[in-house]
GROMACS .gro file of N, CA and C in nm:
model
  354
    1MET      N    1  -4.775  -6.969  -4.174
    1MET     CA    2  -4.660  -6.929  -4.283
    1MET      C    3  -4.527  -6.956  -4.207
    2LEU      N    4  -4.528  -6.863  -4.123
    2LEU     CA    5  -4.372  -6.867  -4.062
    2LEU      C    6  -4.351  -7.001  -3.973
    3ARG      N    7  -4.455  -7.042  -3.898
    3ARG     CA    8  -4.432  -7.160  -3.848
    3ARG      C    9  -4.386  -7.274  -3.931
    4VAL      N   10  -4.430  -7.265  -4.039
    4VAL     CA   11  -4.404  -7.385  -4.150
    4VAL      C   12  -4.250  -7.368  -4.231
    5MET      N   13  -4.209  -7.231  -4.210
    5MET     CA   14  -4.066  -7.215  -4.252
    5MET      C   15  -3.975  -7.248  -4.162
    6LEU      N   16  -4.002  -7.203  -4.029
    6LEU     CA   17  -3.942  -7.231  -3.921
    6LEU      C   18  -3.892  -7.394  -3.875
    7CYS      N   19  -4.033  -7.447  -3.899
    7CYS     CA   20  -4.017  -7.622  -3.895
    7CYS      C   21  -3.906  -7.681  -4.025
    8ALA      N   22  -3.948  -7.617  -4.129
    8ALA     CA   23  -3.849  -7.689  -4.227
    8ALA      C   24  -3.703  -7.629  -4.217
    9THR      N   25  -3.678  -7.525  -4.137
    9THR     CA   26  -3.560  -7.497  -4.095
    9THR      C   27  -3.473  -7.589  -4.018
   10VAL      N   28  -3.570  -7.610  -3.939
   10VAL     CA   29  -3.505  -7.685  -3.794
   10VAL      C   30  -3.488  -7.825  -3.835
   11LEU      N   31  -3.594  -7.865  -3.930
   11LEU     CA   32  -3.565  -8.013  -3.975
   11LEU      C   33  -3.456  -8.051  -4.064
   12GLY      N   34  -3.410  -7.930  -4.161
   12GLY     CA   35  -3.310  -7.923  -4.247
   12GLY      C   36  -3.150  -7.915  -4.164
   13LEU      N   37  -3.160  -7.869  -4.065
   13LEU     CA   38  -3.029  -7.861  -4.025
   13LEU      C   39  -2.929  -7.994  -3.981
   14PRO      N   40  -3.014  -8.091  -3.924
   14PRO     CA   41  -2.923  -8.230  -3.910
   14PRO      C   42  -2.845  -8.259  -4.053
   15LEU      N   43  -2.935  -8.227  -4.180
   15LEU     CA   44  -2.881  -8.256  -4.310
   15LEU      C   45  -2.741  -8.168  -4.352
   16THR      N   46  -2.783  -8.064  -4.312
   16THR     CA   47  -2.658  -7.939  -4.374
   16THR      C   48  -2.535  -7.979  -4.258
   17ALA      N   49  -2.566  -8.016  -4.139
   17ALA     CA   50  -2.458  -8.033  -4.034
   17ALA      C   51  -2.351  -8.139  -4.055
   18ALA      N   52  -2.412  -8.248  -4.127
   18ALA     CA   53  -2.318  -8.349  -4.160
   18ALA      C   54  -2.166  -8.332  -4.246
   19ALA      N   55  -2.086  -8.362  -4.247
   19ALA     CA   56  -1.957  -8.329  -4.314
   19ALA      C   57  -1.925  -8.436  -4.418
   20PHE      N   58  -1.882  -8.399  -4.533
   20PHE     CA   59  -1.864  -8.465  -4.652
   20PHE      C   60  -1.717  -8.561  -4.589
   21ASN      N   61  -1.707  -8.657  -4.577
   21ASN     CA   62  -1.609  -8.750  -4.519
   21ASN      C   63  -1.546  -8.852  -4.637
   22GLY      N   64  -1.439  -8.904  -4.606
   22GLY     CA   65  -1.370  -8.969  -4.716
   22GLY      C   66  -1.446  -9.096  -4.763
   23LYS      N   67  -1.577  -9.165  -4.698
   23LYS     CA   68  -1.612  -9.244  -4.728
   23LYS      C   69  -1.720  -9.203  -4.846
   24ASP      N   70  -1.769  -9.092  -4.829
   24ASP     CA   71  -1.868  -8.994  -4.900
   24ASP      C   72  -1.788  -8.997  -5.032
   25LEU      N   73  -1.661  -8.952  -5.036
   25LEU     CA   74  -1.570  -8.922  -5.133
   25LEU      C   75  -1.549  -9.049  -5.207
   26VAL      N   76  -1.498  -9.147  -5.142
   26VAL     CA   77  -1.482  -9.266  -5.212
   26VAL      C   78  -1.628  -9.329  -5.296
   27LYS      N   79  -1.728  -9.310  -5.234
   27LYS     CA   80  -1.853  -9.344  -5.271
   27LYS      C   81  -1.885  -9.283  -5.424
   28LEU      N   82  -1.855  -9.138  -5.407
   28LEU     CA   83  -1.904  -9.072  -5.540
   28LEU      C   84  -1.767  -9.085  -5.636
   29CYS      N   85  -1.639  -9.139  -5.622
   29CYS     CA   86  -1.554  -9.140  -5.685
   29CYS      C   87  -1.575  -9.269  -5.760
   30ASN      N   88  -1.642  -9.387  -5.688
   30ASN     CA   89  -1.634  -9.527  -5.766
   30ASN      C   90  -1.768  -9.518  -5.884
   31ARG      N   91  -1.854  -9.408  -5.837
   31ARG     CA   92  -1.956  -9.412  -5.960
   31ARG      C   93  -1.900  -9.422  -6.087
   32THR      N   94  -1.966  -9.483  -6.173
   32THR     CA   95  -1.928  -9.483  -6.324
   32THR      C   96  -2.000  -9.396  -6.409
   33ASP      N   97  -2.111  -9.319  -6.380
   33ASP     CA   98  -2.160  -9.214  -6.449
   33ASP      C   99  -2.101  -9.080  -6.453
   34VAL      N  100  -2.097  -9.023  -6.583
   34VAL     CA  101  -1.997  -8.892  -6.609
   34VAL      C  102  -2.049  -8.781  -6.486
   35PRO      N  103  -2.160  -8.756  -6.443
   35PRO     CA  104  -2.183  -8.664  -6.361
   35PRO      C  105  -2.083  -8.684  -6.225
   36SER      N  106  -2.110  -8.804  -6.166
   36SER     CA  107  -2.048  -8.850  -6.066
   36SER      C  108  -1.857  -8.840  -6.047
   37LYS      N  109  -1.830  -8.899  -6.182
   37LYS     CA  110  -1.663  -8.874  -6.230
   37LYS      C  111  -1.632  -8.758  -6.222
   38SER      N  112  -1.697  -8.657  -6.288
   38SER     CA  113  -1.676  -8.519  -6.293
   38SER      C  114  -1.696  -8.443  -6.148
   39ALA      N  115  -1.789  -8.454  -6.088
   39ALA     CA  116  -1.792  -8.436  -5.936
   39ALA      C  117  -1.705  -8.464  -5.846
   40CYS      N  118  -1.656  -8.593  -5.830
   40CYS     CA  119  -1.536  -8.649  -5.765
   40CYS      C  120  -1.394  -8.577  -5.833
   41GLN      N  121  -1.380  -8.562  -5.955
   41GLN     CA  122  -1.257  -8.483  -6.009
   41GLN      C  123  -1.269  -8.335  -5.956
   42ALA      N  124  -1.369  -8.268  -5.973
   42ALA     CA  125  -1.379  -8.136  -5.930
   42ALA      C  126  -1.349  -8.113  -5.786
   43TYR      N  127  -1.411  -8.220  -5.704
   43TYR     CA  128  -1.389  -8.204  -5.571
   43TYR      C  129  -1.251  -8.216  -5.524
   44ILE      N  130  -1.177  -8.321  -5.575
   44ILE     CA  131  -1.040  -8.330  -5.545
   44ILE      C  132  -0.954  -8.201  -5.612
   45GLU      N  133  -0.994  -8.147  -5.744
   45GLU     CA  134  -0.892  -8.038  -5.750
   45GLU      C  135  -0.936  -7.888  -5.676
   46GLY      N  136  -1.057  -7.899  -5.621
   46GLY     CA  137  -1.114  -7.816  -5.525
   46GLY      C  138  -1.052  -7.819  -5.412
   47ALA      N  139  -1.004  -7.923  -5.350
   47ALA     CA  140  -0.971  -7.936  -5.203
   47ALA      C  141  -0.810  -7.946  -5.228
   48ALA      N  142  -0.739  -7.957  -5.342
   48ALA     CA  143  -0.618  -7.931  -5.368
   48ALA      C  144  -0.601  -7.803  -5.372
   49ASP      N  145  -0.661  -7.723  -5.445
   49ASP     CA  146  -0.617  -7.582  -5.491
   49ASP      C  147  -0.652  -7.498  -5.345
   50GLY      N  148  -0.746  -7.529  -5.270
   50GLY     CA  149  -0.789  -7.488  -5.123
   50GLY      C  150  -0.653  -7.483  -5.045
   51ALA      N  151  -0.605  -7.641  -5.008
   51ALA     CA  152  -0.495  -7.661  -4.974
   51ALA      C  153  -0.387  -7.573  -5.011
   52TYR      N  154  -0.343  -7.545  -5.159
   52TYR     CA  155  -0.268  -7.458  -5.215
   52TYR      C  156  -0.240  -7.318  -5.172
   53ASN      N  157  -0.371  -7.299  -5.179
   53ASN     CA  158  -0.398  -7.138  -5.120
   53ASN      C  159  -0.349  -7.100  -4.981
   54THR      N  160  -0.377  -7.208  -4.900
   54THR     CA  161  -0.363  -7.194  -4.752
   54THR      C  162  -0.213  -7.183  -4.721
   55ILE      N  163  -0.134  -7.261  -4.771
   55ILE     CA  164   0.037  -7.298  -4.795
   55ILE      C  165   0.072  -7.158  -4.833
   56GLU      N  166   0.009  -7.106  -4.954
   56GLU     CA  167   0.063  -7.010  -5.019
   56GLU      C  168   0.050  -6.865  -4.907
   57ALA      N  169  -0.079  -6.879  -4.819
   57ALA     CA  170  -0.094  -6.756  -4.742
   57ALA      C  171  -0.016  -6.761  -4.617
   58ILE      N  172   0.048  -6.890  -4.578
   58ILE     CA  173   0.134  -6.885  -4.458
   58ILE      C  174   0.266  -6.873  -4.500
   59GLY      N  175   0.309  -6.867  -4.623
   59GLY     CA  176   0.466  -6.846  -4.654
   59GLY      C  177   0.511  -6.918  -4.787
   60GLY      N  178   0.444  -6.954  -4.867
   60GLY     CA  179   0.469  -7.008  -5.010
   60GLY      C  180   0.454  -7.156  -5.017
   61THR      N  181   0.485  -7.183  -5.149
   61THR     CA  182   0.448  -7.346  -5.179
   61THR      C  183   0.602  -7.398  -5.217
   62THR      N  184   0.713  -7.328  -5.221
   62THR     CA  185   0.836  -7.367  -5.269
   62THR      C  186   0.911  -7.470  -5.179
   63GLY      N  187   0.883  -7.593  -5.183
   63GLY     CA  188   0.936  -7.665  -5.064
   63GLY      C  189   0.863  -7.691  -4.953
   64PRO      N  190   0.908  -7.778  -4.863
   64PRO     CA  191   0.816  -7.841  -4.778
   64PRO      C  192   0.778  -7.730  -4.661
   65ARG      N  193   0.665  -7.711  -4.632
   65ARG     CA  194   0.623  -7.596  -4.537
   65ARG      C  195   0.539  -7.663  -4.416
   66VAL      N  196   0.521  -7.596  -4.322
   66VAL     CA  197   0.425  -7.677  -4.182
   66VAL      C  198   0.308  -7.684  -4.247
   67GLY      N  199   0.261  -7.815  -4.230
   67GLY     CA  200   0.100  -7.836  -4.282
   67GLY      C  201   0.100  -7.866  -4.434
   68GLN      N  202   0.228  -7.849  -4.497
   68GLN     CA  203   0.236  -7.891  -4.667
   68GLN      C  204   0.205  -8.040  -4.680
   69TYR      N  205   0.147  -8.111  -4.739
   69TYR     CA  206   0.127  -8.255  -4.740
   69TYR      C  207   0.175  -8.291  -4.871
   70PHE      N  208   0.158  -8.186  -4.982
   70PHE     CA  209   0.215  -8.262  -5.087
   70PHE      C  210   0.234  -8.159  -5.174
   71CYS      N  211   0.312  -8.168  -5.286
   71CYS     CA  212   0.362  -8.062  -5.391
   71CYS      C  213   0.366  -8.116  -5.489
   72LEU      N  214   0.264  -8.070  -5.573
   72LEU     CA  215   0.246  -8.120  -5.733
   72LEU      C  216   0.329  -8.068  -5.827
   73PRO      N  217   0.395  -8.176  -5.902
   73PRO     CA  218   0.456  -8.137  -6.003
   73PRO      C  219   0.400  -8.089  -6.141
   74ALA      N  220   0.482  -8.006  -6.208
   74ALA     CA  221   0.417  -7.926  -6.320
   74ALA      C  222   0.382  -8.035  -6.416
   75GLY      N  223   0.257  -8.017  -6.448
   75GLY     CA  224   0.220  -8.123  -6.559
   75GLY      C  225   0.095  -8.217  -6.481
   76THR      N  226   0.083  -8.213  -6.350
   76THR     CA  227  -0.001  -8.304  -6.295
   76THR      C  228  -0.153  -8.289  -6.324
   77THR      N  229  -0.221  -8.382  -6.378
   77THR     CA  230  -0.337  -8.376  -6.418
   77THR      C  231  -0.425  -8.400  -6.341
   78PRO      N  232  -0.580  -8.338  -6.360
   78PRO     CA  233  -0.709  -8.392  -6.265
   78PRO      C  234  -0.699  -8.548  -6.244
   79ASP      N  235  -0.706  -8.612  -6.350
   79ASP     CA  236  -0.688  -8.760  -6.376
   79ASP      C  237  -0.579  -8.801  -6.271
   80ASP      N  238  -0.464  -8.765  -6.296
   80ASP     CA  239  -0.345  -8.810  -6.185
   80ASP      C  240  -0.378  -8.788  -6.047
   81MET      N  241  -0.475  -8.665  -6.011
   81MET     CA  242  -0.470  -8.651  -5.858
   81MET      C  243  -0.584  -8.748  -5.835
   82THR      N  244  -0.667  -8.794  -5.908
   82THR     CA  245  -0.805  -8.850  -5.876
   82THR      C  246  -0.746  -8.982  -5.856
   83THR      N  247  -0.657  -9.049  -5.932
   83THR     CA  248  -0.606  -9.163  -5.918
   83THR      C  249  -0.516  -9.180  -5.807
   84ALA      N  250  -0.429  -9.087  -5.763
   84ALA     CA  251  -0.354  -9.074  -5.668
   84ALA      C  252  -0.450  -9.112  -5.513
   85VAL      N  253  -0.564  -9.015  -5.510
   85VAL     CA  254  -0.633  -8.998  -5.401
   85VAL      C  255  -0.710  -9.151  -5.376
   86ARG      N  256  -0.756  -9.206  -5.486
   86ARG     CA  257  -0.874  -9.344  -5.515
   86ARG      C  258  -0.760  -9.465  -5.438
   87LYS      N  259  -0.624  -9.437  -5.479
   87LYS     CA  260  -0.539  -9.551  -5.447
   87LYS      C  261  -0.504  -9.555  -5.289
   88TRP      N  262  -0.463  -9.409  -5.235
   88TRP     CA  263  -0.458  -9.412  -5.108
   88TRP      C  264  -0.591  -9.435  -5.012
   89ALA      N  265  -0.676  -9.398  -5.066
   89ALA     CA  266  -0.819  -9.443  -4.994
   89ALA      C  267  -0.826  -9.601  -4.989
   90ALA      N  268  -0.781  -9.674  -5.120
   90ALA     CA  269  -0.821  -9.815  -5.122
   90ALA      C  270  -0.752  -9.858  -5.011
   91GLY      N  271  -0.603  -9.823  -4.992
   91GLY     CA  272  -0.518  -9.885  -4.873
   91GLY      C  273  -0.556  -9.829  -4.725
   92ASN      N  274  -0.639  -9.706  -4.700
   92ASN     CA  275  -0.644  -9.683  -4.593
   92ASN      C  276  -0.759  -9.670  -4.554
   93ALA      N  277  -0.839  -9.789  -4.550
   93ALA     CA  278  -0.980  -9.761  -4.512
   93ALA      C  279  -1.038  -9.732  -4.358
   94ASP      N  280  -0.929  -9.746  -4.297
   94ASP     CA  281  -0.946  -9.701  -4.139
   94ASP      C  282  -0.939  -9.549  -4.134
   95LYS      N  283  -0.881  -9.466  -4.223
   95LYS     CA  284  -0.907  -9.326  -4.218
   95LYS      C  285  -1.020  -9.275  -4.296
   96LEU      N  286  -1.095  -9.330  -4.368
   96LEU     CA  287  -1.194  -9.282  -4.415
   96LEU      C  288  -1.289  -9.177  -4.358
   97ASP      N  289  -1.300  -9.183  -4.228
   97ASP     CA  290  -1.395  -9.100  -4.138
   97ASP      C  291  -1.319  -9.010  -4.148
   98TYR      N  292  -1.229  -8.935  -4.183
   98TYR     CA  293  -1.173  -8.830  -4.170
   98TYR      C  294  -1.255  -8.723  -4.287
   99ASN      N  295  -1.243  -8.551  -4.269
   99ASN     CA  296  -1.314  -8.504  -4.330
   99ASN      C  297  -1.233  -8.509  -4.471
  100ALA      N  298  -1.335  -8.531  -4.601
  100ALA     CA  299  -1.293  -8.559  -4.740
  100ALA      C  300  -1.180  -8.461  -4.763
  101SER      N  301  -1.146  -8.342  -4.740
  101SER     CA  302  -1.034  -8.247  -4.811
  101SER      C  303  -0.923  -8.313  -4.715
  102THR      N  304  -0.914  -8.351  -4.604
  102THR     CA  305  -0.801  -8.406  -4.562
  102THR      C  306  -0.753  -8.561  -4.612
  103VAL      N  307  -0.861  -8.636  -4.652
  103VAL     CA  308  -0.848  -8.754  -4.732
  103VAL      C  309  -0.764  -8.694  -4.862
  104VAL      N  310  -0.799  -8.622  -4.950
  104VAL     CA  311  -0.747  -8.565  -5.037
  104VAL      C  312  -0.587  -8.530  -5.038
  105ALA      N  313  -0.574  -8.446  -4.939
  105ALA     CA  314  -0.434  -8.411  -4.872
  105ALA      C  315  -0.374  -8.514  -4.861
  106LEU      N  316  -0.378  -8.617  -4.791
  106LEU     CA  317  -0.313  -8.727  -4.772
  106LEU      C  318  -0.317  -8.849  -4.872
  107GLY      N  319  -0.403  -8.815  -4.937
  107GLY     CA  320  -0.389  -8.910  -5.068
  107GLY      C  321  -0.265  -8.863  -5.166
  108LEU      N  322  -0.299  -8.724  -5.167
  108LEU     CA  323  -0.190  -8.648  -5.279
  108LEU      C  324  -0.052  -8.641  -5.219
  109GLY      N  325  -0.051  -8.648  -5.076
  109GLY     CA  326   0.080  -8.659  -5.027
  109GLY      C  327   0.151  -8.781  -5.051
  110ALA      N  328   0.061  -8.900  -5.038
  110ALA     CA  329   0.139  -9.025  -5.073
  110ALA      C  330   0.223  -9.042  -5.208
  111SER      N  331   0.150  -8.962  -5.300
  111SER     CA  332   0.201  -8.954  -5.442
  111SER      C  333   0.289  -8.874  -5.470
  112TYR      N  334   0.277  -8.736  -5.400
  112TYR     CA  335   0.348  -8.653  -5.451
  112TYR      C  336   0.402  -8.592  -5.344
  113ALA      N  337   0.490  -8.659  -5.235
  113ALA     CA  338   0.541  -8.593  -5.154
  113ALA      C  339   0.627  -8.468  -5.171
  114CYS      N  340   0.629  -8.355  -5.070
  114CYS     CA  341   0.728  -8.263  -5.075
  114CYS      C  342   0.868  -8.316  -5.094
  115ARG      N  343   0.980  -8.258  -5.168
  115ARG     CA  344   1.121  -8.304  -5.136
  115ARG      C  345   1.189  -8.196  -5.038
  116SER      N  346   1.259  -8.226  -4.980
  116SER     CA  347   1.354  -8.111  -4.883
  116SER      C  348   1.421  -8.029  -4.994
  117GLU      N  349   1.433  -7.922  -4.992
  117GLU     CA  350   1.513  -7.828  -5.052
  117GLU      C  351   1.695  -7.839  -5.013
  118PRO      N  352   1.761  -7.861  -5.110
  118PRO     CA  353   1.927  -7.898  -5.081
  118PRO      C  354   1.959  -7.793  -5.002
   0.00000   0.00000   0.00000
């Protein structure tokens, strides 16, 4: 029994080590079924939230900070964010091997660039 569990674990490792990249995100977001659309939107929201929390931890989100790719204006909807990421991905196929969360940050940055404080 222990041998079977060990073999199953070893065989499963390559599957869990694969990173979710931009190509995977685009495939997910291009699907038309409701669960896929929801998963796409949830991933983008989660990645954006993670980036926001990281920036907050290193000094705040008011104005451009080191590593801050985007500044979402009040009222930005999940649909707006998904559209921005999909638009960026469509024009940057050469960058879709990047990690999916990086693709989200770059896509949002293209539509919601931070403005310098006066």
